[in-house]
PDB file of C-alpha atoms in Angstrom:
ATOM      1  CA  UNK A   1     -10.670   1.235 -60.484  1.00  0.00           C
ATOM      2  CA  UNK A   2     -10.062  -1.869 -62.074  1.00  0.00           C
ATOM      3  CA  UNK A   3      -6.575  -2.611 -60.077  1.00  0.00           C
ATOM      4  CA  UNK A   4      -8.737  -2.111 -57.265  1.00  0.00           C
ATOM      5  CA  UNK A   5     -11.250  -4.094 -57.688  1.00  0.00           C
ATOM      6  CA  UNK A   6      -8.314  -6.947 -58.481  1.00  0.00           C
ATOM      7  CA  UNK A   7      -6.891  -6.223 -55.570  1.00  0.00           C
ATOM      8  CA  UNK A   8      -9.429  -6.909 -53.724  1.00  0.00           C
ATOM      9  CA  UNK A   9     -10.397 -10.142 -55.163  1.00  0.00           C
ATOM     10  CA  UNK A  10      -7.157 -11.502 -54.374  1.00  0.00           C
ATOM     11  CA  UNK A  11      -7.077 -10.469 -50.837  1.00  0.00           C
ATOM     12  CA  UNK A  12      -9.937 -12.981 -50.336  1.00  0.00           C
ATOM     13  CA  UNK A  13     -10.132 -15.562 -52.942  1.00  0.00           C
ATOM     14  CA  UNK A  14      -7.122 -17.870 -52.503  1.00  0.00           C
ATOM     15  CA  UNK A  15      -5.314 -19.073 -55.748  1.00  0.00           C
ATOM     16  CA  UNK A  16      -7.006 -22.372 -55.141  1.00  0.00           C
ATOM     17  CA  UNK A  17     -10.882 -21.593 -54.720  1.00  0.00           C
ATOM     18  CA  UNK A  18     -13.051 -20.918 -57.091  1.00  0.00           C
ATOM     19  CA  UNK A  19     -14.023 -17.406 -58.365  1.00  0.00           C
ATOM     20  CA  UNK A  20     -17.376 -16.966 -60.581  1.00  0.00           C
ATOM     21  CA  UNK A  21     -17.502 -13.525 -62.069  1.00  0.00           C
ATOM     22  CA  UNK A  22     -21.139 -12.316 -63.090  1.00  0.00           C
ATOM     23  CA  UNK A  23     -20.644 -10.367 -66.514  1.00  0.00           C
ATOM     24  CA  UNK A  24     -19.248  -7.123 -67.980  1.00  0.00           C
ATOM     25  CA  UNK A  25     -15.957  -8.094 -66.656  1.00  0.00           C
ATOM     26  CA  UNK A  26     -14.708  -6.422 -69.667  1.00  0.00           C
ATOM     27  CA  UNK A  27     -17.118  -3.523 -70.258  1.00  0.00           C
ATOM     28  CA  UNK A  28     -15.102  -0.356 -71.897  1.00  0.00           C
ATOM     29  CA  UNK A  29     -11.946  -2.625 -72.818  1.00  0.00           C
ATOM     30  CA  UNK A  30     -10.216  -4.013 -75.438  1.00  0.00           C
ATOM     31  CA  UNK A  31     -10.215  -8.258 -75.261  1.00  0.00           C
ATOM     32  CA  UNK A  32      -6.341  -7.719 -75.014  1.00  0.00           C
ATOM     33  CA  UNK A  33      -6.776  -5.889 -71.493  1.00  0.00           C
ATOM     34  CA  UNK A  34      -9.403  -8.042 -70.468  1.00  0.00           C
ATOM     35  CA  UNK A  35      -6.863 -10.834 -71.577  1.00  0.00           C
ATOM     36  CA  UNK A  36      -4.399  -8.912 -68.883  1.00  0.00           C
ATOM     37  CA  UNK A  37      -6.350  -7.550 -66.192  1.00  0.00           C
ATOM     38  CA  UNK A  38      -7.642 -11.593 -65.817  1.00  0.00           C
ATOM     39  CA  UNK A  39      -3.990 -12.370 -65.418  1.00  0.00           C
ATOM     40  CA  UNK A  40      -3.894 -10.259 -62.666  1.00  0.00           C
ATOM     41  CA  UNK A  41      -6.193 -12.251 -60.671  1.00  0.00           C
ATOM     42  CA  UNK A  42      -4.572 -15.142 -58.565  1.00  0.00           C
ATOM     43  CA  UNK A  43      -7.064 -17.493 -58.376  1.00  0.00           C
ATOM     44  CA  UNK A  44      -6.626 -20.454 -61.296  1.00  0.00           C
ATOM     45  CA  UNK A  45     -10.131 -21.807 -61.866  1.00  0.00           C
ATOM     46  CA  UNK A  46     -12.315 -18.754 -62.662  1.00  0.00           C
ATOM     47  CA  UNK A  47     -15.491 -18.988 -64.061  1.00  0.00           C
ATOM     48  CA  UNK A  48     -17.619 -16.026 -66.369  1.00  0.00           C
ATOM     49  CA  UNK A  49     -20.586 -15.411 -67.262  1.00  0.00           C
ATOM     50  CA  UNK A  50     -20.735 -13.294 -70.292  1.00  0.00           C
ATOM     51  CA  UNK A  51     -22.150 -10.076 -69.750  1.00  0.00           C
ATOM     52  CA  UNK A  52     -23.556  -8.089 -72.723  1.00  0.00           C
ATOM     53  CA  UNK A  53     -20.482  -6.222 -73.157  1.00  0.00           C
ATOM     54  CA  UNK A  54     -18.202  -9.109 -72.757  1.00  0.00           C
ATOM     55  CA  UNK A  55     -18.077  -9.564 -76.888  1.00  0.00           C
ATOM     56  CA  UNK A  56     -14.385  -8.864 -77.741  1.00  0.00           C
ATOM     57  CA  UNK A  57     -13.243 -11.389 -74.565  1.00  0.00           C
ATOM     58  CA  UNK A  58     -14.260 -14.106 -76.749  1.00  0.00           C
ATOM     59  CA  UNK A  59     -13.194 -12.918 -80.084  1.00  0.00           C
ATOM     60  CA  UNK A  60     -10.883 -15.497 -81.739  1.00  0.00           C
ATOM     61  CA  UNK A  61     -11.826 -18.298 -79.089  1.00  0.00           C
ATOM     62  CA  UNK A  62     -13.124 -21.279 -79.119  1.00  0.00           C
ATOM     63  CA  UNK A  63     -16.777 -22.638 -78.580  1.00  0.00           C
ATOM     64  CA  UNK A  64     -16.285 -23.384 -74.679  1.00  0.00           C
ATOM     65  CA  UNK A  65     -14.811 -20.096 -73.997  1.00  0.00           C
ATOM     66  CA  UNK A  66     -17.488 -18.355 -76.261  1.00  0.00           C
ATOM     67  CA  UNK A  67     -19.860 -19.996 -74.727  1.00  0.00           C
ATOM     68  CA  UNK A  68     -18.763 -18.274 -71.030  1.00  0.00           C
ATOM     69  CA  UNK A  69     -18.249 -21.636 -69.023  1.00  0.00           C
ATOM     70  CA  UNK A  70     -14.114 -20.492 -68.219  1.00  0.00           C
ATOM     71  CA  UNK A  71     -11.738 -18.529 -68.395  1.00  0.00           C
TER      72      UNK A  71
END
């Protein structure tokens, strides 16, 4: 599901827009395959806001990441 969902983002948000994603983007995942399944996504300036289950994203980050403003 999640390769779709990927998929489909990049199919209409060009590598130059902006992309905001609105929490849990890494709900029932390690941060390592967040780390990788955000790789995946073309667009460069991506933007989260932390979700409750977006914890182990930000583990070992630093403040500005932590604090959700980019990834």
């Amino acid at each position: 599901m999640n390769s779709a969902i990927v998929d489909a983002v990049n199919e209409r948000v060009p590598m130059t827009d902006t992309l905001y994603i609105l929490g849990d983007f890494s709900f029932k995942m390690t941060g390592a395959d967040a780390r990788r399944l955000r790789g995946k996504i073309v667009c460069k300036d991506v933007h989260l806001l932390r979700g409750n289950h977006d914890s182990l994203l930000y583990r070992g980050q630093d403040e500005r990441c932590r604090a959700g403003q980019h990834i």
